[in-house]
CSV table of C-alpha atoms and ligand atoms in Angstrom, one decimal:
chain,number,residue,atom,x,y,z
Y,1,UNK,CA,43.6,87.3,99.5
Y,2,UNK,CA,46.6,88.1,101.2
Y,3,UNK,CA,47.3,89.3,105.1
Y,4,UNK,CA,46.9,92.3,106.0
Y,5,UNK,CA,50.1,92.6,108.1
Y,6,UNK,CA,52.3,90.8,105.1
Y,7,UNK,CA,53.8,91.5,101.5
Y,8,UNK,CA,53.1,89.2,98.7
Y,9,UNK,CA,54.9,85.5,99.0
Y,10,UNK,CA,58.3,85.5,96.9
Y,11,UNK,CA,58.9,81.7,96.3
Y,12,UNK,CA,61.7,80.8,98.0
Y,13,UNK,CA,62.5,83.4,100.1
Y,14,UNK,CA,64.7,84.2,97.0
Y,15,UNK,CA,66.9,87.1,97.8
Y,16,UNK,CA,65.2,87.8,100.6
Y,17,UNK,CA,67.3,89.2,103.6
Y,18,UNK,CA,66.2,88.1,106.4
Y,19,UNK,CA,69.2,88.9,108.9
Y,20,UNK,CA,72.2,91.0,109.2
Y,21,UNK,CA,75.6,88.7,109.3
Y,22,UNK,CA,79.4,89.4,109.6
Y,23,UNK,CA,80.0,85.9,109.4
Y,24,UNK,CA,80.1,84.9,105.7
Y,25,UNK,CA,80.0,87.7,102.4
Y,26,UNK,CA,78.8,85.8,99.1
Y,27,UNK,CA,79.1,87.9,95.7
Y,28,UNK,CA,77.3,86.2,93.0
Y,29,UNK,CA,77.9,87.6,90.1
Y,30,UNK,CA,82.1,87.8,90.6
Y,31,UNK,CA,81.5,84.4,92.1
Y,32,UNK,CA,83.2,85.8,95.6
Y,33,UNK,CA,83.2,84.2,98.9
Y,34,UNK,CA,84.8,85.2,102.4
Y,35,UNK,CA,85.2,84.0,105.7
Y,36,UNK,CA,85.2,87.3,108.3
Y,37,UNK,CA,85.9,89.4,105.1
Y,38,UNK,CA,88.9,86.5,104.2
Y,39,UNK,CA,88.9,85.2,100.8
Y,40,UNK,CA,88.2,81.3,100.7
Y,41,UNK,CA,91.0,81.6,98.0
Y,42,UNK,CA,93.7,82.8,99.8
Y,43,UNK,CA,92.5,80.9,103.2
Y,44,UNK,CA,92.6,77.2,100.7
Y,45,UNK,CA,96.0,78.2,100.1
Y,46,UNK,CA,97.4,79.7,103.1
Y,47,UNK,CA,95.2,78.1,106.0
Y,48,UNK,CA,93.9,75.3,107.4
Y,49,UNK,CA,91.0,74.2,108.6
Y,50,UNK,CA,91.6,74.3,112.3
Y,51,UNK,CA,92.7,77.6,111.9
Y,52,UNK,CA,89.0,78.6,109.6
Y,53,UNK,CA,87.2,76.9,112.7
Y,54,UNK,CA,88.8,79.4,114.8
Y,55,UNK,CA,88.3,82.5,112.4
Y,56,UNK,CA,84.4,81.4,111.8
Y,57,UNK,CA,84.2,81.1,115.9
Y,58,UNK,CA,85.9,83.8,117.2
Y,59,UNK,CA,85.6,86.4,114.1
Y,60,UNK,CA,89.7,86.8,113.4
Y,61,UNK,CA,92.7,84.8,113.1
Y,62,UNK,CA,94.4,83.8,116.1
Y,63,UNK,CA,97.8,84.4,117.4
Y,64,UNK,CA,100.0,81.7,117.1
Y,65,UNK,CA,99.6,80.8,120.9
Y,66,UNK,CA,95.8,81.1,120.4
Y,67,UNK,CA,95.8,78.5,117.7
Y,68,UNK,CA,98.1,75.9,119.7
Y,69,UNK,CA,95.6,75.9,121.9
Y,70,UNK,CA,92.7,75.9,119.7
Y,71,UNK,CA,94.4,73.0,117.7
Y,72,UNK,CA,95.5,70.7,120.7
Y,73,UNK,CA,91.5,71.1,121.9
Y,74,UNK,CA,89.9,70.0,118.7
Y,75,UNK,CA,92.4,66.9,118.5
Y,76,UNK,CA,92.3,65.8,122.0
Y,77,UNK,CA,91.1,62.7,122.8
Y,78,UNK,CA,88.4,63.9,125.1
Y,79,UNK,CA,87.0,66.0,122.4
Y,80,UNK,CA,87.4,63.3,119.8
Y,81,UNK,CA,86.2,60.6,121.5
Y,82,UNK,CA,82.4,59.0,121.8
Y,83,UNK,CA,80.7,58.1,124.8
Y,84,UNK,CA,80.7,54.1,124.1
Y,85,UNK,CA,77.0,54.0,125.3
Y,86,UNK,CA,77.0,55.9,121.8
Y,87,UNK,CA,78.8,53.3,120.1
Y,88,UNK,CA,76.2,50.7,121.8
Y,89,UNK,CA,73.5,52.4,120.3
Y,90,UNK,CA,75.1,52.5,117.0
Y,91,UNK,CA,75.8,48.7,117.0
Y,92,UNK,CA,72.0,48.7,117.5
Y,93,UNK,CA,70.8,50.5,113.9
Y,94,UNK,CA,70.1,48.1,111.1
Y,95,UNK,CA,73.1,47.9,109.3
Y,96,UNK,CA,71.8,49.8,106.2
Y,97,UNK,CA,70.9,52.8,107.8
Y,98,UNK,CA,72.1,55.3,105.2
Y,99,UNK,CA,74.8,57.7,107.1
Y,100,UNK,CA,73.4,60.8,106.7
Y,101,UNK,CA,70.3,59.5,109.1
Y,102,UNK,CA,73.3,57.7,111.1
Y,103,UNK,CA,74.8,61.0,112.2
Y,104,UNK,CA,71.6,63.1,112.2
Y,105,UNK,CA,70.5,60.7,115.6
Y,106,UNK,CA,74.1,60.4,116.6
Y,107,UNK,CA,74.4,64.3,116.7
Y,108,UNK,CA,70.7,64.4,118.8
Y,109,UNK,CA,72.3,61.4,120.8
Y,110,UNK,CA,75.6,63.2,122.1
Y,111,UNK,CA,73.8,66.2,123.4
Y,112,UNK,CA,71.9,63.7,126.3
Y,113,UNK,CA,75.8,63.1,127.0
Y,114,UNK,CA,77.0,66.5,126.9
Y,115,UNK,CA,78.2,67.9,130.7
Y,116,UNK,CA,76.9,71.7,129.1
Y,117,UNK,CA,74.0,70.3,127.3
Y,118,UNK,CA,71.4,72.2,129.3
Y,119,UNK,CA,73.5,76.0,129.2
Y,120,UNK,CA,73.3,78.4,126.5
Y,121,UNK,CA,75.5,80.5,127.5
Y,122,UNK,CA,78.1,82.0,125.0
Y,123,UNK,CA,81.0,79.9,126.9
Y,124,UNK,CA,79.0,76.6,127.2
Y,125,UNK,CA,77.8,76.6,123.6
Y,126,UNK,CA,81.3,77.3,122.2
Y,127,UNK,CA,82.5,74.6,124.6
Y,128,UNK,CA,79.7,72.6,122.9
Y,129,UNK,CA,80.3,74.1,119.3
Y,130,UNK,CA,84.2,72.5,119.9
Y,131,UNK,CA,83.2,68.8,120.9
Y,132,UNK,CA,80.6,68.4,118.2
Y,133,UNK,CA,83.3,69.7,115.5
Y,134,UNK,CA,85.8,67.1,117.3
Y,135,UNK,CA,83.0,64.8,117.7
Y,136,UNK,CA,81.3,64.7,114.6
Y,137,UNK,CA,83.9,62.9,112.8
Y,138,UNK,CA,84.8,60.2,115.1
Y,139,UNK,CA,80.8,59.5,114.6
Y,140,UNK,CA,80.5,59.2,110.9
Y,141,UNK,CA,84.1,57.2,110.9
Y,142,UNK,CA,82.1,54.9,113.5
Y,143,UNK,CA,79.1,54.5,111.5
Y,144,UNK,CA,81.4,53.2,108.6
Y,145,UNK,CA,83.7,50.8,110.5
Y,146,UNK,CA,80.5,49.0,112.3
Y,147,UNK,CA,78.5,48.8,108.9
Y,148,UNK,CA,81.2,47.0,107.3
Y,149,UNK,CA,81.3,44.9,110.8
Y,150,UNK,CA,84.9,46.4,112.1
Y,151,UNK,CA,85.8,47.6,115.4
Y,152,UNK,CA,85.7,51.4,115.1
Y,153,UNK,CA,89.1,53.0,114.9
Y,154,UNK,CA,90.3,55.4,118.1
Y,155,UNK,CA,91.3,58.9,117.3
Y,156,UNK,CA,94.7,59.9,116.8
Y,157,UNK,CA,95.4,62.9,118.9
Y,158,UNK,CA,98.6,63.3,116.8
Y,159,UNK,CA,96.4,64.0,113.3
Y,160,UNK,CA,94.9,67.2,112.1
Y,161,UNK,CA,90.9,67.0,112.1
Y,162,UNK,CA,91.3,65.5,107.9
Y,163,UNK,CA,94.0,63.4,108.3
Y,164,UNK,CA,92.9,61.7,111.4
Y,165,UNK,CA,89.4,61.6,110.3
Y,166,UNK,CA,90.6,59.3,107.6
Y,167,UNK,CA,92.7,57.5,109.4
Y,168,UNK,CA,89.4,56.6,111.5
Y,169,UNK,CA,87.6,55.7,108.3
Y,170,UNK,CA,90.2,53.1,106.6
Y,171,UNK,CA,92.5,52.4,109.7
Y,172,UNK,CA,95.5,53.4,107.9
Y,173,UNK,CA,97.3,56.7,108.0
Y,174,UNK,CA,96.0,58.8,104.9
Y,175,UNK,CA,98.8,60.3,102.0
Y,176,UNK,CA,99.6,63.8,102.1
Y,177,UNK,CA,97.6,64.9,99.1
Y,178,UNK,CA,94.8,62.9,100.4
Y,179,UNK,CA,94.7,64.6,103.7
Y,180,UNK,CA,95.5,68.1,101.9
Y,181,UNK,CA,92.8,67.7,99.5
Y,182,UNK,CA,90.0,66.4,102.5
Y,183,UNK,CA,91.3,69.8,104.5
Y,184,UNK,CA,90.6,71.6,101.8
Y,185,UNK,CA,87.4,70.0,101.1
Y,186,UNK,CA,86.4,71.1,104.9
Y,187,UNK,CA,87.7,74.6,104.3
Y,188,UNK,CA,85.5,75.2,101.2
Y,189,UNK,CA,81.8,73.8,102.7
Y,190,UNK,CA,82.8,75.5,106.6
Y,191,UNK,CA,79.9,78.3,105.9
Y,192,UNK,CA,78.2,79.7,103.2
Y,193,UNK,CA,75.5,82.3,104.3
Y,194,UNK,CA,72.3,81.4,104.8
Y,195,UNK,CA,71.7,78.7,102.8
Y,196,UNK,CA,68.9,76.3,103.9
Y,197,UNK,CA,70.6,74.2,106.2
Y,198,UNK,CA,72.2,77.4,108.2
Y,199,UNK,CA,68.6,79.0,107.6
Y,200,UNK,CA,67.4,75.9,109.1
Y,201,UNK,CA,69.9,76.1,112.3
Y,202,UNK,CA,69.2,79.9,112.9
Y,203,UNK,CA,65.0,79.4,113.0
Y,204,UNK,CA,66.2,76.9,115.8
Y,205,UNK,CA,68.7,78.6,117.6
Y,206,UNK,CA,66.0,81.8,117.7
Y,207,UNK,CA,63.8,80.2,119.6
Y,208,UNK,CA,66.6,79.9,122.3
Y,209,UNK,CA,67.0,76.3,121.6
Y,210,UNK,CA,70.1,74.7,121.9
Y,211,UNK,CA,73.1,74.3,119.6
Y,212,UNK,CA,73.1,70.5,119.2
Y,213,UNK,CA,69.1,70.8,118.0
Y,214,UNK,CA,70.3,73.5,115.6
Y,215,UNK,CA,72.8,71.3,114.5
Y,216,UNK,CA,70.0,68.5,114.0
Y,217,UNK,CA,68.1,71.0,112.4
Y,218,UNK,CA,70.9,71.6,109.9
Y,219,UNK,CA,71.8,68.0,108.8
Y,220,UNK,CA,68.1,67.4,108.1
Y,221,UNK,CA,67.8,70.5,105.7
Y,222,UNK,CA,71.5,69.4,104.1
Y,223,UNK,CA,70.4,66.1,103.6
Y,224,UNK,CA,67.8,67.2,100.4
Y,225,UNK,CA,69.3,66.6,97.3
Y,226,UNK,CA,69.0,70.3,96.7
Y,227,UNK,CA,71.0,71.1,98.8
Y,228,UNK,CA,74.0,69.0,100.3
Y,229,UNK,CA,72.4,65.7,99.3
Y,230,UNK,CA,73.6,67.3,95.7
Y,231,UNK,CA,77.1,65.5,96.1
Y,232,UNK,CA,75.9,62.3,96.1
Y,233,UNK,CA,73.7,62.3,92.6
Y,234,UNK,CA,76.5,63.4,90.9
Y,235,UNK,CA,78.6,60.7,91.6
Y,236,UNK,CA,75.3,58.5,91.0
Y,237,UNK,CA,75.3,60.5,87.6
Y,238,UNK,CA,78.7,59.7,87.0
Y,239,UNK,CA,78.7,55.9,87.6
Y,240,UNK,CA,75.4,55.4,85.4
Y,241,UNK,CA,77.8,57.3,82.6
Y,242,UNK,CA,80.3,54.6,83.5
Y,243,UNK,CA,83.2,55.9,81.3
Y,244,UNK,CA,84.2,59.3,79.4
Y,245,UNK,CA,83.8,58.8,76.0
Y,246,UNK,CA,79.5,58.0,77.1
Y,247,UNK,CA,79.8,61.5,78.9
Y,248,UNK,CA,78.8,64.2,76.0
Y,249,UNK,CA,75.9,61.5,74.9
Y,250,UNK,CA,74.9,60.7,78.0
Y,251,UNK,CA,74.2,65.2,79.1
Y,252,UNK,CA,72.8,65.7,75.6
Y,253,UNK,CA,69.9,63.1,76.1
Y,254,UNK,CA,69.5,63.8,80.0
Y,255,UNK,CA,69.0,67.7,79.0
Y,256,UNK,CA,66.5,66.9,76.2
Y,257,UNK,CA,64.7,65.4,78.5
Y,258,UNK,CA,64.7,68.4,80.6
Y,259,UNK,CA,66.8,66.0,83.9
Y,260,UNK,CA,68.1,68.5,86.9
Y,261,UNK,CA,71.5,67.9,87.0
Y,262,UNK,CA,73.0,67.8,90.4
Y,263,UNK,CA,75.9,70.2,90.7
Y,264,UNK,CA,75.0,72.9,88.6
Y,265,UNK,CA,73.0,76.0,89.6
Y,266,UNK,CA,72.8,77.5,92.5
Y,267,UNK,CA,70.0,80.8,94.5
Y,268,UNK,CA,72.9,83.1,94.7
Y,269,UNK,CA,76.3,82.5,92.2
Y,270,UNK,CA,75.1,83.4,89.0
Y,271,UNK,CA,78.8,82.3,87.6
Y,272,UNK,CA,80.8,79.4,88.6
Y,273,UNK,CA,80.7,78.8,92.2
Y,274,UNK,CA,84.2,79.7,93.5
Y,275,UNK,CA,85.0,76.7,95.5
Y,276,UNK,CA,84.4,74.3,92.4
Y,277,UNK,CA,88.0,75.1,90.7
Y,278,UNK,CA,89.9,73.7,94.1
Y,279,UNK,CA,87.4,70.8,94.0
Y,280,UNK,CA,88.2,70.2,90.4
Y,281,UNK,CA,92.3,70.6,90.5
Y,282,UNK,CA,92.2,68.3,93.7
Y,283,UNK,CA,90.2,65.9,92.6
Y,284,UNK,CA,92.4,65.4,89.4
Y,285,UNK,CA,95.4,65.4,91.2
Y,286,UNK,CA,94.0,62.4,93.6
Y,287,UNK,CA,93.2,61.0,90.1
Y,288,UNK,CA,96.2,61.6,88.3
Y,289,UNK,CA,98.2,60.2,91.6
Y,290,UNK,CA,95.8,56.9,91.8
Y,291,UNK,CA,96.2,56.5,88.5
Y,292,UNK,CA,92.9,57.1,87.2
Y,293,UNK,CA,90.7,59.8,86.5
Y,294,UNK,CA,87.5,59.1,84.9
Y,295,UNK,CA,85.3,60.3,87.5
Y,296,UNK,CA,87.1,64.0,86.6
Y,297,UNK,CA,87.0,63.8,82.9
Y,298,UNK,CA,82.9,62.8,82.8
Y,299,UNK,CA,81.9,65.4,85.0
Y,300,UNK,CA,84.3,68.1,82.8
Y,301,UNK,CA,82.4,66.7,79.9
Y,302,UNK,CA,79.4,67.2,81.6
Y,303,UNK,CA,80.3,70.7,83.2
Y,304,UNK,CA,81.3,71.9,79.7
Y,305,UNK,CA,78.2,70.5,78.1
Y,306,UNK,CA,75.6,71.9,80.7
Y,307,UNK,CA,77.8,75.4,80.8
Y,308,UNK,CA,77.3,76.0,77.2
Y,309,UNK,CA,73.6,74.3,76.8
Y,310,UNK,CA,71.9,75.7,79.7
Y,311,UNK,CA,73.9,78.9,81.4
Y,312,UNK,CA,74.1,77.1,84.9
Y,313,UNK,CA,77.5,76.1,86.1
Y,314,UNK,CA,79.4,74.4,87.9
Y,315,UNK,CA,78.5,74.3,92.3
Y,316,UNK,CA,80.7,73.0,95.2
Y,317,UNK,CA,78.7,69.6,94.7
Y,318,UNK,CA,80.2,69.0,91.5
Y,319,UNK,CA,83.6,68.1,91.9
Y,320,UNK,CA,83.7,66.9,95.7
Y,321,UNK,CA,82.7,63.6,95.1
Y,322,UNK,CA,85.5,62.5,92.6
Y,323,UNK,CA,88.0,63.1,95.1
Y,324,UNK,CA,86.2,61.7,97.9
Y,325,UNK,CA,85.7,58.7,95.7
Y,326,UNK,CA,89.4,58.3,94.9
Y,327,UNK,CA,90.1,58.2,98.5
Y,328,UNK,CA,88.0,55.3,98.9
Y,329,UNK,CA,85.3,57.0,100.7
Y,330,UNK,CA,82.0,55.5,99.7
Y,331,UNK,CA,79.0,58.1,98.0
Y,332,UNK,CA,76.5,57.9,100.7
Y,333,UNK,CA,79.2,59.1,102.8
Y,334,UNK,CA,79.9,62.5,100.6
Y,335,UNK,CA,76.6,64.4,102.5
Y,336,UNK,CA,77.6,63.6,106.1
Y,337,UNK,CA,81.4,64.3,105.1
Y,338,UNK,CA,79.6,68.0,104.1
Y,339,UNK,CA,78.1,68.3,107.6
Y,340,UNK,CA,81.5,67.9,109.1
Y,341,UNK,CA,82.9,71.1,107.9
Y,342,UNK,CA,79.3,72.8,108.0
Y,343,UNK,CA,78.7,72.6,111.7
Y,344,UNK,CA,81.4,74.9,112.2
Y,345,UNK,CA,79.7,77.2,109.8
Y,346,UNK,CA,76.1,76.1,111.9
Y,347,UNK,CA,77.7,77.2,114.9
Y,348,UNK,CA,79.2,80.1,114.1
Y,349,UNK,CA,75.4,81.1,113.3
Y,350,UNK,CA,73.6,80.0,116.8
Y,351,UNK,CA,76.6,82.2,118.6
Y,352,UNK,CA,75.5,85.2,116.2
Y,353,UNK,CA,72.0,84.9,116.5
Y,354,UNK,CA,72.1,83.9,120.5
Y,355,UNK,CA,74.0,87.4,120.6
Y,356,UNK,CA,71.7,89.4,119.3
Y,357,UNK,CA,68.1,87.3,119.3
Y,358,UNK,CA,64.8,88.0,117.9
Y,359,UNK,CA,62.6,85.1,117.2
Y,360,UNK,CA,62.5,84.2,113.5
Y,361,UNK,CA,58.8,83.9,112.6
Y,362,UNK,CA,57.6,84.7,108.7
Y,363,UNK,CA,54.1,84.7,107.9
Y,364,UNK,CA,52.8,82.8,105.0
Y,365,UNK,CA,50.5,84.5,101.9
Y,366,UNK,CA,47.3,82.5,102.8
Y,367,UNK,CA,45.2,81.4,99.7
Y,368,UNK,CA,42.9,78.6,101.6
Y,369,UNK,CA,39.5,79.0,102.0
Y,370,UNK,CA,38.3,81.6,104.6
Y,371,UNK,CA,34.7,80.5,105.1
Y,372,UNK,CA,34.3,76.7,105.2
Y,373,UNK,CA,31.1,75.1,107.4
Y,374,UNK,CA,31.4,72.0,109.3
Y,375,UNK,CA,29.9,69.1,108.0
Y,376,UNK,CA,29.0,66.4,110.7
Y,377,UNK,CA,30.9,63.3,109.8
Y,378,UNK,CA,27.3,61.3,109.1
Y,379,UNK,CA,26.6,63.9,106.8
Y,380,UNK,CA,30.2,63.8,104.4
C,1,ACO,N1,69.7,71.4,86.1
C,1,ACO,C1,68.8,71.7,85.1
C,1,ACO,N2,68.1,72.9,85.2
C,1,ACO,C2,68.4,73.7,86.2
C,1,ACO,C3,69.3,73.4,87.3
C,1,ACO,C4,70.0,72.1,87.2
C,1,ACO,N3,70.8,71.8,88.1
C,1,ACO,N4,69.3,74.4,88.2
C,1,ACO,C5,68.5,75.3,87.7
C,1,ACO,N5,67.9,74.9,86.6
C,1,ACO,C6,66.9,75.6,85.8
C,1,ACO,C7,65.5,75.3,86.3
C,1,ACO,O1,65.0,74.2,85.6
C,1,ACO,C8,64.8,76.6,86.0
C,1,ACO,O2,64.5,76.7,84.7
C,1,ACO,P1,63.1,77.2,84.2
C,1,ACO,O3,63.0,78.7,84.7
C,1,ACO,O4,63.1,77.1,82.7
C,1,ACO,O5,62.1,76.4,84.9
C,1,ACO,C9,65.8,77.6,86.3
C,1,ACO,O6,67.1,77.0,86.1
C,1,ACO,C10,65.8,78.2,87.8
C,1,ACO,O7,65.9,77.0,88.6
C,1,ACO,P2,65.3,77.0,90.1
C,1,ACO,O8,65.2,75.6,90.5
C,1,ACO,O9,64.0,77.9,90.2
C,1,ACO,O10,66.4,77.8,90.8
C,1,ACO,P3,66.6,77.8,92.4
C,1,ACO,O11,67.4,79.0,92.7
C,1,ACO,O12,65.3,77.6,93.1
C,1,ACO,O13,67.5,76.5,92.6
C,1,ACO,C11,69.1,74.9,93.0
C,1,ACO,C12,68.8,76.4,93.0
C,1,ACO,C13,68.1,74.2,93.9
C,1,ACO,C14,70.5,74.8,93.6
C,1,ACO,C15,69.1,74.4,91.6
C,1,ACO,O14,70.0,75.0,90.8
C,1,ACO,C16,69.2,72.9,91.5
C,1,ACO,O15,68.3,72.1,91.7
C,1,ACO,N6,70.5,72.4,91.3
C,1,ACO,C17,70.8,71.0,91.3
C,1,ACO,C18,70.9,70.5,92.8
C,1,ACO,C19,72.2,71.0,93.3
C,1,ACO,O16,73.3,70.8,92.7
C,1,ACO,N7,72.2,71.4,94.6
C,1,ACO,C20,73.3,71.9,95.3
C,1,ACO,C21,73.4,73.4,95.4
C,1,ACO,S1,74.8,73.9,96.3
C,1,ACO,C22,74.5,73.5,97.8
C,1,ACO,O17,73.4,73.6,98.3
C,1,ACO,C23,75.6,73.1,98.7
């Protein structure tokens, strides 16, 4: 029996629309993708991501003055920075707290020390939007040094948003390819429609709630290994094949037994994701400077294998990782590292959706029982 009121359930809310957006355009079957009708193509090779931030914010580029200012706000040191009561409560989480949980409380955390926490307004909640992009960062950096038992690293105002976030990781200033590649990186996973995480901050933002708990709502809907949690299993994947020559073996057993393999398939792309390639070339680069690429050469024996076997291909998840590894960042890391660049993208959705509000509420195809009697507990 189905409601009155409602249309049969499609699983998945696949291609569903549920909203209009000018925020992010996704063709899947050309395997397209734009920022504010940019192409991610041309912005990987001609921007930055301080400058995407700004786009994905404000809906254009800015002028040059527009994006000194923009630049020098992100990288301040008050932006940056965490409330040390923040870093007390860190110091108090049992030491194995995976990160992803780490920053989901931290983000929940920094909105009880937030001077706008309490004002929606469009001003307020792009003041907001700033300090968590600045913030965010310096709070996953944190996590790591204090888990390892260091003394987390200070921001550098002097360091673009990738460089200095590894900086705050390792405590030493990052190689230009490294802090190329990471920019790129944040670039590519800024926004990307309404996947489930941004779903997930929109249903919160439409209730008028706030732009931190949209961002909370967010990080728990990336953390799924469906969705952003995806990175991570691949590089599980890949350290269980352990070196290349295991790689076409390995795929061709996992497949016959009918495994999901992380990083391929995706609702919308129905041909290689478009932000893969960069992920791929970088990550080879990283390995070809370090010396060793493995990590790149199982997952192309993987990607080729999959491609050809199944007709899925190749998502952002796939390739991140390697480089990520290469830099020394460790996997449970690669999710929150998502979330970094995605809050922008969350953001950019609570400022849409606050301007133009309606309360998201679906109904649900109910197939439960319409006439049940109640039994008296004595009686069951
Ligand atoms: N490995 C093996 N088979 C797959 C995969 C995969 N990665 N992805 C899809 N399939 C198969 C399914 O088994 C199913 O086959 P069937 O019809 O014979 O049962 C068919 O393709 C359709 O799969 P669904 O799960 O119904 O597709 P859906 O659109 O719901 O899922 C998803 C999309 C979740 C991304 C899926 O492709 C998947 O699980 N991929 C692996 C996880 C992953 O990489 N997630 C990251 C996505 S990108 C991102 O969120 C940032």
């Amino acid at each position: 029996m189905t409601n009155a009121t409602s249309a049969p359930a499609k699983a998945g809310l696949e291609d569903v629309v549920v909203s209009t957006s000018e925020i992010c355009f996704i063709d899947g079957h050309l395997g397209r993708l734009l920022y504010r009708g940019f192409d991610v193509d041309e912005l990987v090779a001609r921007s930055t991501f301080e400058e995407v931030v700004y786009l994905l914010f404000y809906g254009k580029l800015p002028s040059k003055k527009e994006l000194d200012a923009h630049v020098k706000a992100l990288s301040s040191t008050a932006n940056r920075k965490l409330p040390p009561k923040l870093i007390a409560m860190l110091r108090l989480l049992p030491k194995k707290t995976p990160p992803m949980e780490v920053l989901r409380t931290g983000v929940s955390a920094l909105s009880a020390f937030d001077p706008e926490a309490a004002d929606n307004s469009r001003e307020a909640t792009l003041n907001k939007s700033m300090r968590l992009t600045a913030q965010m960062p310096t709070l996953v950096a944190a996590w790591e040094r204090i888990r390892r038992g260091k003394v987390p690293v200070a921001p550098n105002p002097r360091l673009s948003l990738a460089g200095n976030f590894l900086y705050m990781m390792s405590g030493k200033k990052p190689n230009e390819l490294a802090t190329k590649t990471f920019d790129v990186a944040l670039i590519l996973h800024a926004d990307h429609e309404f996947n489930a995480s941004t779903f997930a901050a929109r249903v919160t933002a439409a209730t008028l709630s706030d732009v931190h708990s949209a961002v909370v709502s967010g990080i728990g809907a990336l953390k799924g290994p469906l969705h952003g949690g995806a990175n991570e299993q691949v590089m599980l994947m890949v350290e269980k094949i352990k070196e290349p020559a295991k790689a076409e073996a390995w795929i061709r057993k996992a497949l016959a037994e009918k495994a999901r393999v992380m990083g391929f398939g995706h609702r919308v792309y129905r041909v290689e994701d478009p932000r893969a390639k960069h992920l791929r070339r970088l990550a080879l680069e990283l390995g070809q400077q370090a010396g060793n690429t493995d990590a790149v050469q199982i997952i192309e024996t993987v990607a080729r294998v999959v491609s050809a076997e199944k007709h899925i291909f190749p998502n952002v998840d796939l390739f991140s990782g390697a480089g990520y590894k290469t830099m020394g960042i460790p996997t449970d890391q690669f999710t929150p590292i998502f979330a970094l660049s995605r809050v922008v993208g969350w953001a950019a959705h609570v400022l849409e959706q606050h301007g133009n509000n309606r309360l998201i509420r679906p109904r649900a195809e109910y197939t439960g029982a319409l006439d049940a009697k109640y039994v008296p507990i004595s009686e069951r």
